[in-house]
Short mmCIF file of C-alpha atoms in Angstrom, two decimals:
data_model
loop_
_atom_site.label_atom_id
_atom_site.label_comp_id
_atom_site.label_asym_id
_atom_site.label_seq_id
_atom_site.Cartn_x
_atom_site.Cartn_y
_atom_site.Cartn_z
CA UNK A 27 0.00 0.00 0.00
CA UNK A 28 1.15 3.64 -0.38
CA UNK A 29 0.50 6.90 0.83
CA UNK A 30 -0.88 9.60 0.85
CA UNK A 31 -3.09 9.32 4.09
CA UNK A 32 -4.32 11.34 6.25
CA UNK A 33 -2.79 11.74 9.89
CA UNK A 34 -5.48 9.60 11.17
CA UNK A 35 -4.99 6.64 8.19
CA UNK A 36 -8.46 6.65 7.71
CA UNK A 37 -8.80 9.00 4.13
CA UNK A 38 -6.74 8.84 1.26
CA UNK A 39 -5.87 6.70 -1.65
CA UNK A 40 -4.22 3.39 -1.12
CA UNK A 41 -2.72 1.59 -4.05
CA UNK A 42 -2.56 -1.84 -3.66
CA UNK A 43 0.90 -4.12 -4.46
CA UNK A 44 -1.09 -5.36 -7.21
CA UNK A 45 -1.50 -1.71 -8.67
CA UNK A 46 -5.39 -1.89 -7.38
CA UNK A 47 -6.28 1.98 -6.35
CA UNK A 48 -8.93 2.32 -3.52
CA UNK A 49 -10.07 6.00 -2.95
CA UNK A 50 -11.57 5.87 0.62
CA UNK A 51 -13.16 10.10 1.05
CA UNK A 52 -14.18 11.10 4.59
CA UNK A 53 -18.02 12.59 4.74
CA UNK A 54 -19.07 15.89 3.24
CA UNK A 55 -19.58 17.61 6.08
CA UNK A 56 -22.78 20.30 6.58
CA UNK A 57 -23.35 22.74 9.33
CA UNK A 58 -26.58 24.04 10.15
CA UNK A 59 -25.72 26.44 13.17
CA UNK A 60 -28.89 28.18 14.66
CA UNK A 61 -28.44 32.13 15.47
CA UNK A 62 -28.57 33.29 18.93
CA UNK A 63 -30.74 36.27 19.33
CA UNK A 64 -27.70 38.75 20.12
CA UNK A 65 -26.50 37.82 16.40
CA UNK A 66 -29.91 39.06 14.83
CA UNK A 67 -29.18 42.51 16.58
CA UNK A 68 -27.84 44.78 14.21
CA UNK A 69 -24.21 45.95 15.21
CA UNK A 70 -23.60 49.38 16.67
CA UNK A 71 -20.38 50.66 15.88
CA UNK A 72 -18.15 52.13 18.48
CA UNK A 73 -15.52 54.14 17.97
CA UNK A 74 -12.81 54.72 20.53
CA UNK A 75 -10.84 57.74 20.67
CA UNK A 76 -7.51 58.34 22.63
CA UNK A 77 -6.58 61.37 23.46
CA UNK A 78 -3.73 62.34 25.57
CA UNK A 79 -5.41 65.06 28.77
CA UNK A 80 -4.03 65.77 32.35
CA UNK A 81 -5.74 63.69 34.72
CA UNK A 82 -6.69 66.93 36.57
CA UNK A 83 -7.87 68.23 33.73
CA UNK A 84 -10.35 65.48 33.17
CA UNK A 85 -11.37 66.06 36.88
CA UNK A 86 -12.00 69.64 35.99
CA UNK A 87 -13.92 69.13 33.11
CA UNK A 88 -15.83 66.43 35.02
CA UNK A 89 -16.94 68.93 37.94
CA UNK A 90 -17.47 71.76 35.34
CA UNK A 91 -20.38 69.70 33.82
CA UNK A 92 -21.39 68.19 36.67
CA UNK A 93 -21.44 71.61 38.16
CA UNK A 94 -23.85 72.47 35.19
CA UNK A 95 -26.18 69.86 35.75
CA UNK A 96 -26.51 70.87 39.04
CA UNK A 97 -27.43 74.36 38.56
CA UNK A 98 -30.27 76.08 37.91
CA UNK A 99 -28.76 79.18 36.01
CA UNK A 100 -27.73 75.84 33.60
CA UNK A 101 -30.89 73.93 33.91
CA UNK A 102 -32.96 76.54 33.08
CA UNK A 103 -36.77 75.45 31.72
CA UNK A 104 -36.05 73.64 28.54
CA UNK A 105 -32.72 75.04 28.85
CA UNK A 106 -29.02 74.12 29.24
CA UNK A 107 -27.66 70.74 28.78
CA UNK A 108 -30.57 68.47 30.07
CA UNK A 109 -33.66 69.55 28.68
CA UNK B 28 -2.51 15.18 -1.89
CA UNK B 29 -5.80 15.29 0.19
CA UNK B 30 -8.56 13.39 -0.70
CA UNK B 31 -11.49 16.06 -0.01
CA UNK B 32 -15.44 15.52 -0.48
CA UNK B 33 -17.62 18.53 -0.30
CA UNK B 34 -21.66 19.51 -0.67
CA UNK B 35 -22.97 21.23 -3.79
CA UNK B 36 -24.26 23.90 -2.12
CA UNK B 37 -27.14 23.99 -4.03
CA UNK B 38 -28.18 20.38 -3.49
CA UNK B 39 -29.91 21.59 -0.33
CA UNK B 40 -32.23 23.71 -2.43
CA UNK B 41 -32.77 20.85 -4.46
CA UNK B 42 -33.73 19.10 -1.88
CA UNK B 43 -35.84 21.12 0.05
CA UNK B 44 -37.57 21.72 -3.03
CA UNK B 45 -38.74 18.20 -3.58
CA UNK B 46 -36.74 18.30 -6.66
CA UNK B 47 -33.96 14.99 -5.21
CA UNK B 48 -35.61 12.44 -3.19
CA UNK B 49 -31.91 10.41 -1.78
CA UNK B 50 -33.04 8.00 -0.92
CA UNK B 51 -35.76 6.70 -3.02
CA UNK B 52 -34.27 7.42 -6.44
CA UNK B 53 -31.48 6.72 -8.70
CA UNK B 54 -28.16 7.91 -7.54
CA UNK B 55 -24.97 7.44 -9.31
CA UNK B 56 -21.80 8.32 -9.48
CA UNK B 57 -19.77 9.57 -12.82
CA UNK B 58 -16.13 10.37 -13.01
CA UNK B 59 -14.84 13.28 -14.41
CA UNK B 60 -11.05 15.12 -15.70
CA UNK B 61 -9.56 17.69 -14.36
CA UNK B 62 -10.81 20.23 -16.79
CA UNK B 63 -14.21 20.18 -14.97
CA UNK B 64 -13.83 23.12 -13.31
CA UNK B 65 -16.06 22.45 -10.22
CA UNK B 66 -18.27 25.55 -8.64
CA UNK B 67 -19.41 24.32 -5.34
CA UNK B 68 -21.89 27.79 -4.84
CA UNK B 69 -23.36 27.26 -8.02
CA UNK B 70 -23.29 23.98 -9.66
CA UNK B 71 -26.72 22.25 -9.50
CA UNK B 72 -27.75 20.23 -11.84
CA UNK B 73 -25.85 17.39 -13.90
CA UNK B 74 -25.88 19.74 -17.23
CA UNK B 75 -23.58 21.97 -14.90
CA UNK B 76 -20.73 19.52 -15.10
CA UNK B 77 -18.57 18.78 -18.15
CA UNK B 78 -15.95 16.83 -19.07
CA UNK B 79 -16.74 13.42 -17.57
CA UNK B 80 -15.01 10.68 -18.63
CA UNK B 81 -15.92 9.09 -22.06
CA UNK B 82 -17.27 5.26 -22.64
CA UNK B 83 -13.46 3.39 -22.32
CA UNK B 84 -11.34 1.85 -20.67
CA UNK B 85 -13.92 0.09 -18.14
CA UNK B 86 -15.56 3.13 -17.83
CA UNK B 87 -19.14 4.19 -19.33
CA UNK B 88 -20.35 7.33 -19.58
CA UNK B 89 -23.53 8.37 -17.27
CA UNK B 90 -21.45 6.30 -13.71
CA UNK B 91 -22.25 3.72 -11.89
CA UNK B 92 -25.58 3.13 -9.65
CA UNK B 93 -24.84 3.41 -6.07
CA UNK B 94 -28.51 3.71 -4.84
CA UNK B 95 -30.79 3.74 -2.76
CA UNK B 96 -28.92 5.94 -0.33
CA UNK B 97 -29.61 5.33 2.93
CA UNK B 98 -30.26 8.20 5.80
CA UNK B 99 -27.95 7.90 8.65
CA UNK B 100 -29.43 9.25 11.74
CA UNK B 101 -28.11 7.44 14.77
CA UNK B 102 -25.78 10.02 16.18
CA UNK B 103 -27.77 13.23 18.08
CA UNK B 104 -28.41 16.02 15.80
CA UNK B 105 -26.28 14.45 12.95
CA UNK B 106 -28.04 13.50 9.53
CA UNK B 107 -26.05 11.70 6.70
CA UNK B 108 -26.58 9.66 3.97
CA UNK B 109 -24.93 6.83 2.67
CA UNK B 110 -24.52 4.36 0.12
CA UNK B 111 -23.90 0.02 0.81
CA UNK B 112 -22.71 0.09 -2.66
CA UNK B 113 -18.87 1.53 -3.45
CA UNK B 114 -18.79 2.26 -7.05
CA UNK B 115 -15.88 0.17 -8.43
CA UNK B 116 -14.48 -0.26 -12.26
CA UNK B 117 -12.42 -3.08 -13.05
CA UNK B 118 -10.41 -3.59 -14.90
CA UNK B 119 -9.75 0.17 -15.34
CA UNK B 120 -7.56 2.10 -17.26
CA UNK B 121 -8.36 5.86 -17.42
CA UNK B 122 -7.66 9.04 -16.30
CA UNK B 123 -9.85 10.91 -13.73
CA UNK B 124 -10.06 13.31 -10.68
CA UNK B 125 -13.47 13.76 -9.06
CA UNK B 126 -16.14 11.79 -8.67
CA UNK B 127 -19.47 13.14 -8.49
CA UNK B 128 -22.63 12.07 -7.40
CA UNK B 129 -26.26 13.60 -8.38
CA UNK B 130 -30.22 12.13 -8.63
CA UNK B 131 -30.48 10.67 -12.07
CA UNK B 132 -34.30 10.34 -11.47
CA UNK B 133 -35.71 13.45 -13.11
CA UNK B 134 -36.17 13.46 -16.99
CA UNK B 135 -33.46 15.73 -18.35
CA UNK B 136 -29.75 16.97 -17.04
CA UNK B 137 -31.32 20.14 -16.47
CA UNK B 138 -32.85 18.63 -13.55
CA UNK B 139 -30.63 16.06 -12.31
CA UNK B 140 -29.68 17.36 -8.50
CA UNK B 141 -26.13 17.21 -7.87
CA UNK B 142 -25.04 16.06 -4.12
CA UNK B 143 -21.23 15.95 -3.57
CA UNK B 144 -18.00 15.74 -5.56
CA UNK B 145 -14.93 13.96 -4.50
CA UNK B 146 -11.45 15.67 -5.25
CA UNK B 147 -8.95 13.12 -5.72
CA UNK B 148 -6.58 15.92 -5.03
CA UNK B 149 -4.58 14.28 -8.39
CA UNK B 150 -4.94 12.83 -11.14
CA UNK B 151 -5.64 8.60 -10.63
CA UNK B 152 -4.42 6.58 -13.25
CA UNK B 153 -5.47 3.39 -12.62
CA UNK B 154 -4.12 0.65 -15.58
CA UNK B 155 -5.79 -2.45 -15.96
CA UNK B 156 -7.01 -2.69 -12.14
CA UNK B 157 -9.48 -2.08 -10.08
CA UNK B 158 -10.43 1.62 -9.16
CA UNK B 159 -12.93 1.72 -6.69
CA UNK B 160 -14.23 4.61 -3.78
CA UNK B 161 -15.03 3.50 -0.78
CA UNK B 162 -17.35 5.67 0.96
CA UNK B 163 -16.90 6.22 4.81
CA UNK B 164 -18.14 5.09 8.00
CA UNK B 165 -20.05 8.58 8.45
CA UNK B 166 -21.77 8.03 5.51
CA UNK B 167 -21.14 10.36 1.98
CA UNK B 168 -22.12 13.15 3.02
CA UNK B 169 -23.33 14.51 6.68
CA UNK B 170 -25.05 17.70 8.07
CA UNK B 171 -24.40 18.58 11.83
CA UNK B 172 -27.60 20.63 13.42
CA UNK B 173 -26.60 22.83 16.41
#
């Protein structure tokens, strides 16, 4: 017999000492692979930005809006940065 | 050198269309050259294929009978189907590289179903001895559900 085989010996074509040839194929092989719901969602892209602030600044810029959202001269009716 | 066997992707249309019934009708199996050039997306029906092998050297053109197919459904959420006969030719002496089987049951080639193709992955050359495929365990072809 000769080669070529598989790793496992079990596919492949093996021609016999009498010159007989013997194909021997594994299975065709289907999936059918159900989707989960979170695949039928649509995407949502996200972009991610990096940008290089102070630490304090962040902080500052942090308790500036925060400081908006707290007051009224900010909040004002239908107003400032939460409606 | 693999030996590979793949689906015609359209032979699930085919069958969910009623248009192949496995394992009630004819199947065979027909060798064909190199110069087919197979399309596994598109390639449906047995006027899709060319270049099979011509009536000689143990050969005859059209391929051997290998049905009724059988429908292999003993392992959870597997379905195959397979064949008890392994199309042999003997004494051969030709030149092929796939073998392809389809549902010879409809009228015309235009609505033959195809099922699978084996890639020999090179050119066999048998000469005046027995070429045969023997199919495997798992059946010819197999579809995992999950």
């Amino acid at each position: 017999m000769s080669d070529p085989f598989d790793r496992f010996g079990q596919y492949g074509i093996r021609t016999a000492p009498n010159g007989d040839i013997t194909v021997m194929p594994p299975a065709a092989l289907g999936v059918a692979q159900a989707h989960v719901p979170g695949d039928l969602r649509k995407a949502e892209m996200v972009a991610q930005v990096v940008i290089n602030v102070p630490v304090s600044k962040i902080e500052r810029f942090l308790q500036d809006v925060q400081a908006m959202l707290t007051d009224d001269e900010w909040r004002g009716p239908a107003e400032g940065l939460v409606p | 050198m693999a030996v590979t066997n793949k689906w015609y992707k359209p032979a699930f249309t085919s069958t969910f269309n009623k248009e192949a019934l496995w394992t009630t009708d004819t199947v065979k199996c027909q060798l064909h050259t190199v110069t087919y050039s197979v399309n596994q997306d598109t390639h449906r029906y047995r006027s899709d294929l060319t270049n099979e092998l011509t009536t000689a050297g143990g050969y005859t053109a059209g391929g051997i009978t290998i049905s009724a197919l059988t429908a292999l459904t003993g392992t959870s959420l597997v379905y195959g189907l397979d064949s008890a006969t392994d199309p042999s030719w003997n004494p051969a002496t030709f030149t092929c590289r796939y073998a392809i089987n389809m549902d010879t049951t409809p009228g015309t080639d235009a609505t033959r179903p195809l099922l699978n193709y084996v890639d020999f992955g090179a050119d066999q050359s048998p000469s005046a001895v027995q070429f045969q495929i023997q199919w495997a365990a798992a059946g010819i072809v197999q579809v995992t559900c999950s």
